[in-house]
Coordinates of C-alpha atoms in Angstrom, one line a residue:
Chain A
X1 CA 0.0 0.0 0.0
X2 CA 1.1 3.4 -0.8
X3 CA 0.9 6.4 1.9
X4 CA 1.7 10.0 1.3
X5 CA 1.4 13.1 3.4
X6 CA 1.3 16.6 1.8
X7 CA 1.1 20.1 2.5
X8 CA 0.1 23.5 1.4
X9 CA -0.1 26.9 2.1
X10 CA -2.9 29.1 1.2
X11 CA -3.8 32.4 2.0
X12 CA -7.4 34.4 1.4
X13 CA -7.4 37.5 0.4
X14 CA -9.4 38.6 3.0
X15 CA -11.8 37.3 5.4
X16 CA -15.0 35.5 4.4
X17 CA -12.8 34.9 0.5
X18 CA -12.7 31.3 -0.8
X19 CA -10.0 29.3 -2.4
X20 CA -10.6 26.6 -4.6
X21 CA -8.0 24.0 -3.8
X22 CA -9.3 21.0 -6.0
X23 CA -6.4 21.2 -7.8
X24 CA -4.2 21.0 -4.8
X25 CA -5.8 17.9 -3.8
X26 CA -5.4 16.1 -7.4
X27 CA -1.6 16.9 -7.4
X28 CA -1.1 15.5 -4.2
X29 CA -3.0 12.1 -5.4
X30 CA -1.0 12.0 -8.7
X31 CA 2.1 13.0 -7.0
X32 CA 1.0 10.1 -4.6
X33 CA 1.0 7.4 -7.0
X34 CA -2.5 6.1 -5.6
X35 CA -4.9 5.2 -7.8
X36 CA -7.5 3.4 -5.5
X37 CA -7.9 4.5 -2.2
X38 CA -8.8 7.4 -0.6
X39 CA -7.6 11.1 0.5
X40 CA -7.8 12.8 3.7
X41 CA -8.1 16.9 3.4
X42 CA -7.2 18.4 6.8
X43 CA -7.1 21.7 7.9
X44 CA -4.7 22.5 10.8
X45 CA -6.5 26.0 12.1
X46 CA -9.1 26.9 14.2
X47 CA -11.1 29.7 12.9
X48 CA -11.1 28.7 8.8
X49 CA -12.7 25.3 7.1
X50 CA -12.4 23.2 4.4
X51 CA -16.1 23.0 2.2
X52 CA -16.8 20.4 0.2
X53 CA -19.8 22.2 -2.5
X54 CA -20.2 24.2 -5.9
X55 CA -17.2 27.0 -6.9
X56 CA -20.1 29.7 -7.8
X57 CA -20.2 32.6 -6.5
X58 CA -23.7 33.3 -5.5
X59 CA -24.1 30.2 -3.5
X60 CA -20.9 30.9 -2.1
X61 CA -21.8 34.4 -1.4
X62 CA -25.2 32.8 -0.1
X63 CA -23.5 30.7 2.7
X64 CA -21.3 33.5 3.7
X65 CA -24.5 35.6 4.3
X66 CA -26.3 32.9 6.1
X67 CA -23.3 32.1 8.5
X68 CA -22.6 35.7 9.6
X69 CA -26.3 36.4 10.3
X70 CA -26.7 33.1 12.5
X71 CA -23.2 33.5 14.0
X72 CA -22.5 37.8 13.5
X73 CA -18.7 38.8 13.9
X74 CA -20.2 42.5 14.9
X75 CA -22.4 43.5 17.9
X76 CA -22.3 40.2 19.9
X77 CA -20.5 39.7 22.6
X78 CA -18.0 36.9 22.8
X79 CA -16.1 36.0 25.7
X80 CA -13.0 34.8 23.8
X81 CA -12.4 38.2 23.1
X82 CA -13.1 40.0 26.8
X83 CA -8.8 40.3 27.3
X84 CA -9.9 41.6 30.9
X85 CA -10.9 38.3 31.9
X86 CA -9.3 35.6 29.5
X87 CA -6.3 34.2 30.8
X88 CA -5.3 31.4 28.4
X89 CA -3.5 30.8 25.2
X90 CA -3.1 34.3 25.2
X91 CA -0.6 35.1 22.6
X92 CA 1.2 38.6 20.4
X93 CA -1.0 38.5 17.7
X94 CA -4.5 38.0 19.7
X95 CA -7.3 38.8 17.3
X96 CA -10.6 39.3 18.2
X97 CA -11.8 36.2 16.4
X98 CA -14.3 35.1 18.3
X99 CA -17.3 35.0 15.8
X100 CA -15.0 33.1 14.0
X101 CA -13.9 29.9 16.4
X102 CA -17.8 29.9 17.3
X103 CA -18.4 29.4 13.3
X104 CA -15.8 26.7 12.8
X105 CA -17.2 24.6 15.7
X106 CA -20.4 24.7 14.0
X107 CA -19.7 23.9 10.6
X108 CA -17.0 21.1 12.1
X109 CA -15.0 21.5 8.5
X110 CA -12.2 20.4 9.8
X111 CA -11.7 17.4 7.7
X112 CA -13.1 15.2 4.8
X113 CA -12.4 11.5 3.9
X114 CA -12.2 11.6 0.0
X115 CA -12.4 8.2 -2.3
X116 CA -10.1 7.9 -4.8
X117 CA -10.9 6.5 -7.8
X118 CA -8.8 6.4 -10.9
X119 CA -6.1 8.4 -9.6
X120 CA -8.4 11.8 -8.9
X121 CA -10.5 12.5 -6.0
X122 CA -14.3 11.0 -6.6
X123 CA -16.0 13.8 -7.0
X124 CA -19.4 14.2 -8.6
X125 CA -19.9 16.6 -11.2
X126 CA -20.2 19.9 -8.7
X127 CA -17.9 19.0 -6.0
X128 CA -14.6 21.1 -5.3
X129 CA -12.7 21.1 -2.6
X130 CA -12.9 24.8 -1.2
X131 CA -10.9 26.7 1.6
X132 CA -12.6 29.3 3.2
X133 CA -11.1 31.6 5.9
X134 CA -13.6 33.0 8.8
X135 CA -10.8 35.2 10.4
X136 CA -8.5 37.9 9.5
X137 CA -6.3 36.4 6.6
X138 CA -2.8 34.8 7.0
X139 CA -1.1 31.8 5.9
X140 CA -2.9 28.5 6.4
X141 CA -1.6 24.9 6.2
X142 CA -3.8 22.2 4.3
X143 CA -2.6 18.6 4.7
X144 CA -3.6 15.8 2.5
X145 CA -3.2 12.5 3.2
X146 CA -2.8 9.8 0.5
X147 CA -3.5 6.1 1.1
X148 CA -3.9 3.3 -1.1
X149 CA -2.8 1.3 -4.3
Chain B
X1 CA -4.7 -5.1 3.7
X2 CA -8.0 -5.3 1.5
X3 CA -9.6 -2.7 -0.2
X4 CA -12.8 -2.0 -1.7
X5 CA -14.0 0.9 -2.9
X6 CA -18.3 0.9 -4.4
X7 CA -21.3 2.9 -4.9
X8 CA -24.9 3.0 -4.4
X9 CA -27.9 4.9 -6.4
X10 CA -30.3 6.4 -3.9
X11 CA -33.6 8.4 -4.5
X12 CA -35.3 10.2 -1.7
X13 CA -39.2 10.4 -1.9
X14 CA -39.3 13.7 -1.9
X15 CA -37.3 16.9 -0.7
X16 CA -35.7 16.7 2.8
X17 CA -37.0 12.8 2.7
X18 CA -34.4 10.9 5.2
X19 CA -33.3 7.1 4.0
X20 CA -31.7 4.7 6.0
X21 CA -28.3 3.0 4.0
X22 CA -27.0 1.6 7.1
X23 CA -27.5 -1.8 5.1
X24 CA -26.2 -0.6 2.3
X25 CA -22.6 0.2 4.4
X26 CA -22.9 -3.0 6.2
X27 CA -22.9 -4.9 3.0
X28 CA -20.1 -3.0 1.2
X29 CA -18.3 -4.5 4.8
X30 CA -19.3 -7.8 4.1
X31 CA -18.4 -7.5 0.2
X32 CA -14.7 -6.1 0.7
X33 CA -14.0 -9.1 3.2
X34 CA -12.8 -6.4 5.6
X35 CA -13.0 -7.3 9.6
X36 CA -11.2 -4.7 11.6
X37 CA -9.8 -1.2 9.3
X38 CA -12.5 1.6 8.5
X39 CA -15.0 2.8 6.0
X40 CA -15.0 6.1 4.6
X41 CA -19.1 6.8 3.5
X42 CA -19.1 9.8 0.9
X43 CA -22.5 11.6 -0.8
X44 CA -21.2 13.0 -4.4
X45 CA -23.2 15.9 -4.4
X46 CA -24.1 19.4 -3.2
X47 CA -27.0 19.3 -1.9
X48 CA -27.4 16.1 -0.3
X49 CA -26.0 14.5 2.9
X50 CA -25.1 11.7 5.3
X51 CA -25.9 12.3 8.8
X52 CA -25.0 9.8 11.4
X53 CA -28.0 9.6 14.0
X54 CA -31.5 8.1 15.2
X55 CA -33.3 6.3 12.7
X56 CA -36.5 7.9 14.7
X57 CA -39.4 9.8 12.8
X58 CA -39.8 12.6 15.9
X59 CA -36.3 13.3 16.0
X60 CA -35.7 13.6 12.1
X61 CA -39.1 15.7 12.0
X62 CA -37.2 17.8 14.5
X63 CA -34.5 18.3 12.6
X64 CA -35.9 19.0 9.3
X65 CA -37.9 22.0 11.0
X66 CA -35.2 23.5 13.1
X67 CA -32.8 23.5 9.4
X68 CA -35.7 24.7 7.7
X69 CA -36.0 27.6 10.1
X70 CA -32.2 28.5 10.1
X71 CA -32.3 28.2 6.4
X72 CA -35.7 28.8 4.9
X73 CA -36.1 27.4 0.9
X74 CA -39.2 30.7 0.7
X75 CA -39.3 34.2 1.1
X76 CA -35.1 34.6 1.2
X77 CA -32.9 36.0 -1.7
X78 CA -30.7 33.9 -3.0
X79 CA -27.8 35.2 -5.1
X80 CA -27.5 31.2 -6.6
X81 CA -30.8 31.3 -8.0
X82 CA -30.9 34.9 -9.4
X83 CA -30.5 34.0 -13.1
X84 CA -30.5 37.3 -14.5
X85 CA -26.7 38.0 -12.7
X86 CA -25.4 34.0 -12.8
X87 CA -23.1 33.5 -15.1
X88 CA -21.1 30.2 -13.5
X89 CA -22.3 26.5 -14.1
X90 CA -25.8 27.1 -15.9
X91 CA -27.1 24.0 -17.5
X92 CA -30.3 22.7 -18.6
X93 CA -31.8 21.5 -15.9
X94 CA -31.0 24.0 -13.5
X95 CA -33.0 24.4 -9.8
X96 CA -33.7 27.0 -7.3
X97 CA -31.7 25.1 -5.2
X98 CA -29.4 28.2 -3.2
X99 CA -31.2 27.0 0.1
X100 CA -30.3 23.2 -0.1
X101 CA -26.3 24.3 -1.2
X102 CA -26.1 26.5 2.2
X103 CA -27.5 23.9 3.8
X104 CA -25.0 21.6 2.9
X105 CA -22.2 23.8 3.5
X106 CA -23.4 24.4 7.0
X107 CA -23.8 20.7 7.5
X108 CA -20.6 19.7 6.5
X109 CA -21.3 16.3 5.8
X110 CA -20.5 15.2 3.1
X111 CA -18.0 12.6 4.1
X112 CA -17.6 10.6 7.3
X113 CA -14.8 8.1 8.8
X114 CA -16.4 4.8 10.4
X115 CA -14.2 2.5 12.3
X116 CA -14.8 -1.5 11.1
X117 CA -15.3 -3.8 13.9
X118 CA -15.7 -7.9 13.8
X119 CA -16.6 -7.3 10.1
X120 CA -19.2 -4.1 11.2
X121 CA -20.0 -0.7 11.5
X122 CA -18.8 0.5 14.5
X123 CA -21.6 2.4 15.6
X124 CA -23.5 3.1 18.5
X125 CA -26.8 1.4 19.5
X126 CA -28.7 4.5 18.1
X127 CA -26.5 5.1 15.1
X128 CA -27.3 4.5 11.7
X129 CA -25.9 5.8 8.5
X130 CA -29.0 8.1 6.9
X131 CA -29.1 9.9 3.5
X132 CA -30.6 13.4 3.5
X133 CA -31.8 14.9 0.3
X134 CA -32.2 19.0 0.5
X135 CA -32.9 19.3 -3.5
X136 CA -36.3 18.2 -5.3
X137 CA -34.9 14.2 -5.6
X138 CA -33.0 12.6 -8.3
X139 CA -30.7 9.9 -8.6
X140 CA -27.8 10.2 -6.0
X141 CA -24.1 8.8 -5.7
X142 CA -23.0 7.2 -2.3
X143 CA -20.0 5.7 -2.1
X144 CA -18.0 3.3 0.5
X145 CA -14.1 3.0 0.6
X146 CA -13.8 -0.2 3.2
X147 CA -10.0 -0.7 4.2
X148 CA -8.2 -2.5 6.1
X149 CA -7.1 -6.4 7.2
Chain C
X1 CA 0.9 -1.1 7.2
X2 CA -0.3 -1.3 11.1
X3 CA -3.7 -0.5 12.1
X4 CA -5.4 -0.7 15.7
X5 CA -8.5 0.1 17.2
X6 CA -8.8 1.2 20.9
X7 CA -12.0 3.1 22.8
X8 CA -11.9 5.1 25.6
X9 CA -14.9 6.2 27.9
X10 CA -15.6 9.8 28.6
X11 CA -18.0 11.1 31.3
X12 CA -18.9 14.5 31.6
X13 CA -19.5 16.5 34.6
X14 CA -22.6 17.4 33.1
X15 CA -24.7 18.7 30.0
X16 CA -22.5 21.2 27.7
X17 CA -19.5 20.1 29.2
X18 CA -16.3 19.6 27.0
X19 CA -13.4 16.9 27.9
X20 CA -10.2 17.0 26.1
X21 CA -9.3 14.0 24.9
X22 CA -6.6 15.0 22.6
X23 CA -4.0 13.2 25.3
X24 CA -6.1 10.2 24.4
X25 CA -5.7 10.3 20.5
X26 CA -2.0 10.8 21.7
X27 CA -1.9 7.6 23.5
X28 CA -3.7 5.9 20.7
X29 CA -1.3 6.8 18.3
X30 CA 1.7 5.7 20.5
X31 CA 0.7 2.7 21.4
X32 CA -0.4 1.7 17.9
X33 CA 3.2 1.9 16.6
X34 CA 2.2 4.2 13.7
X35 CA 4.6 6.9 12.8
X36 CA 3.0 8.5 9.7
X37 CA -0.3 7.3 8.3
X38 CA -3.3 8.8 9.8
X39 CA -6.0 8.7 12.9
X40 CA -10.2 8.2 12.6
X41 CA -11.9 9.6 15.7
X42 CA -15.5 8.2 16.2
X43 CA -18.1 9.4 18.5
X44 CA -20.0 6.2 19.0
X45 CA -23.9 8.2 20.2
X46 CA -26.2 10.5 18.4
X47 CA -26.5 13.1 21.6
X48 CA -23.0 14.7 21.8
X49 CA -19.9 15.1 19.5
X50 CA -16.1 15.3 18.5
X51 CA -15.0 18.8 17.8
X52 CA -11.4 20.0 16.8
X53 CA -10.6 23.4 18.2
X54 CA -9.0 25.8 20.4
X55 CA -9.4 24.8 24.6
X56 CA -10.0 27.9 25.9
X57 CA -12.9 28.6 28.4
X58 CA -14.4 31.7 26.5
X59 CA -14.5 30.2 23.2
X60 CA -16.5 27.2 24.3
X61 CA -18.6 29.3 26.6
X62 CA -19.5 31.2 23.3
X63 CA -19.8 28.0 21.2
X64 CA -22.4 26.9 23.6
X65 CA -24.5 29.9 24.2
X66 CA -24.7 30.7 20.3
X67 CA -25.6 26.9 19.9
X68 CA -28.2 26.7 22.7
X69 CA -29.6 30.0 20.8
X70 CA -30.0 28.4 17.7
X71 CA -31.4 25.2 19.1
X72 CA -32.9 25.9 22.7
X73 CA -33.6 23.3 24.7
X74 CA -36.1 24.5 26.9
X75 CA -39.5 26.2 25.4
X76 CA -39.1 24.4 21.8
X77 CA -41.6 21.8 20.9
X78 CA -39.7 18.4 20.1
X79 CA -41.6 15.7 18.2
X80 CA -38.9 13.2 19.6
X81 CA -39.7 13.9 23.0
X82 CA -43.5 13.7 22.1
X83 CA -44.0 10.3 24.4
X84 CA -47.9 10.3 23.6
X85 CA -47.2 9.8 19.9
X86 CA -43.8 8.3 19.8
X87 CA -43.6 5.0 18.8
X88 CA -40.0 3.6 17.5
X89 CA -36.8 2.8 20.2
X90 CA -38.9 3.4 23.1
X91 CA -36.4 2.6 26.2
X92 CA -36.3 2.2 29.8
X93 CA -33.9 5.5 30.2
X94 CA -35.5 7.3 27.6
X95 CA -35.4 11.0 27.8
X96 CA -36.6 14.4 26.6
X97 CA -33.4 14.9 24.7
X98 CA -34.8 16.3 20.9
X99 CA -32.8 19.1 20.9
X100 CA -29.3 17.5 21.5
X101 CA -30.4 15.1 18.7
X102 CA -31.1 17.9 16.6
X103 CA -27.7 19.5 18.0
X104 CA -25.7 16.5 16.9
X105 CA -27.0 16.6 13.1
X106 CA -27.0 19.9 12.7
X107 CA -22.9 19.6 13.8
X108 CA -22.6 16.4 11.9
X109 CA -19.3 16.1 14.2
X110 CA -19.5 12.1 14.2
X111 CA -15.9 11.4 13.1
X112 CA -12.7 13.1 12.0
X113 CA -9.6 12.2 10.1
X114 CA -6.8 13.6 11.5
X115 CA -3.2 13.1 10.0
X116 CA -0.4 11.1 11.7
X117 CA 2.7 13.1 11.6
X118 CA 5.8 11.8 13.5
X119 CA 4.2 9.5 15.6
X120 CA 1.8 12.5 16.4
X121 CA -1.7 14.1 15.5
X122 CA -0.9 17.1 12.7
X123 CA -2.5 19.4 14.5
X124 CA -2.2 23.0 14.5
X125 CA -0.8 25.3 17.3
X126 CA -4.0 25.9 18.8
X127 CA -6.2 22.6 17.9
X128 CA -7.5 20.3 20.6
X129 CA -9.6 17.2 19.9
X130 CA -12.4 17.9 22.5
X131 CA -15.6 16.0 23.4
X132 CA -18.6 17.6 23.8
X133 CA -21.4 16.3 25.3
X134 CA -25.0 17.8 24.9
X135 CA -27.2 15.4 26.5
X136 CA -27.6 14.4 30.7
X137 CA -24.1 13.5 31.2
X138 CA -23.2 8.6 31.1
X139 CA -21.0 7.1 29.9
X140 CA -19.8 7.8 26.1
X141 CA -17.6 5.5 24.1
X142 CA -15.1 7.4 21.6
X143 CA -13.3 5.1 19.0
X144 CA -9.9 5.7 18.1
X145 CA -8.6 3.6 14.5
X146 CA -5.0 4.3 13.7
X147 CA -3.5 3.1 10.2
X148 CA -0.2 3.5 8.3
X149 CA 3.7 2.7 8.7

């Protein structure tokens, strides 16, 4: 069995952008050699996600919309942010990102288990493979994982 | 190790119809041979999903309404159906269908990662594998990578 | 290639409550030998969840107030906790718990697939795997499969 771990670096250009990274993933499975098995996207941040859905813009633009009026990054309180009363992790570059750890726990984006099936990902007709980043932007690590023969 | 990778055809009843393919995962177990590994269950499309939960008519009910509310298919703009501005992926048989693709991002399920056990699923007592349709139905892609020894 | 499965039981100190359990997936990975391959965490019930971010008291005091918001549990009608009309997986503890059902799906935060990375999870700076449990607070099994060389 082959086995193959990847990285890349992607950066928005600004918050709420996408980033198709389809084409990421199908180097990383040809680069792999695996051409039955399956990929593992995984995204090693807490405030951005990795979608699985269409690359158009209104439904993209659609879902950013929906998720900022059910989770707003404006006029809400969020305790992650009070620095008079947060003690922990507290770090030089503290944003006030919030709204934004609140959003990743709820989509849970973290990470998809891909098939692979002729050497690309198996993907139906209107799936990419989409970064999108919830906080302020800055460089982001993706890590595929290939496995199979 | 073994390694099996099929698919299934599904076809809700209707939109936001649940079906149960927990049977469907257990026999692509029993097909690949595979006792202890994992199976990787993946929906091939947009605006569908997979949920892991109760098989229990209250509780899907439940569910149905509460995403129906966050997300409403009436009486909301959406930028994915406005054909007079789209320009991206138009075909012939396209929906109004912006609701079910922000539903599915917000999900996030389009793929999940089951541990095999003694040749099964290893769920919970509760847990079944259960197929979601968010669109008006059609013909829809599941597929099961089963691996392991 | 190796490949082990271990569980661990979790018990919360009572409903909303997060454990970490990213020592756990730690241990797993150790004492399955596995140096790079990759890690399947499973939440084996349909009432609480695996999530994968930051452990810091203010973000998950947010997550859960903005979640509880979106899906109250207290003044919502639940079908599933509807005993006069419920019928299917009637049990002896059974209790009013709709909205953690509904909760769960909404999260669809079954399972992860985490990278294995140096004989370690390839997690960012800031991620945790953390349990989080939104029912009355028993016993919960959480499935750990490990796989690679």
């Amino acid at each position: 069995m082959k086995s193959t771990t990847t990285t890349i670096t992607v950066t928005a250009g600004r918050r709420y952008d996408y980033v198709d990274v389809t084409d990421d993933l199908r180097r990383a499975i040809k680069d792999s050699g695996v051409t039955d098995g399956a990929a593992i996207a995984f995204c090693a941040h807490t405030t951005c996600a990795l979608l699985i859905n269409e690359w158009e813009d209104g439904a993209m633009a659609d879902f950013r919309r929906h998720l900022t009026d059910l989770v707003p990054h404006d006029g809400v309180y969020y305790q992650h942010d009070d620095f008079q009363i947060r003690t922990q992790n507290m770090h030089d570059d503290e944003r006030a990102n919030g709204h934004a750890h609140v959003k990743a726990m709820l989509l849970s984006a973290t990470s998809h288990a891909i098939p692979v099936v002729d050497g690309e990902p198996g993907f139906g007709t209107w799936q990419r493979l989409i970064f999108f980043e919830m906080d302020e932007p800055k460089d982001r690590t993706i890590t595929f994982h290939v496995f199979g023969g």
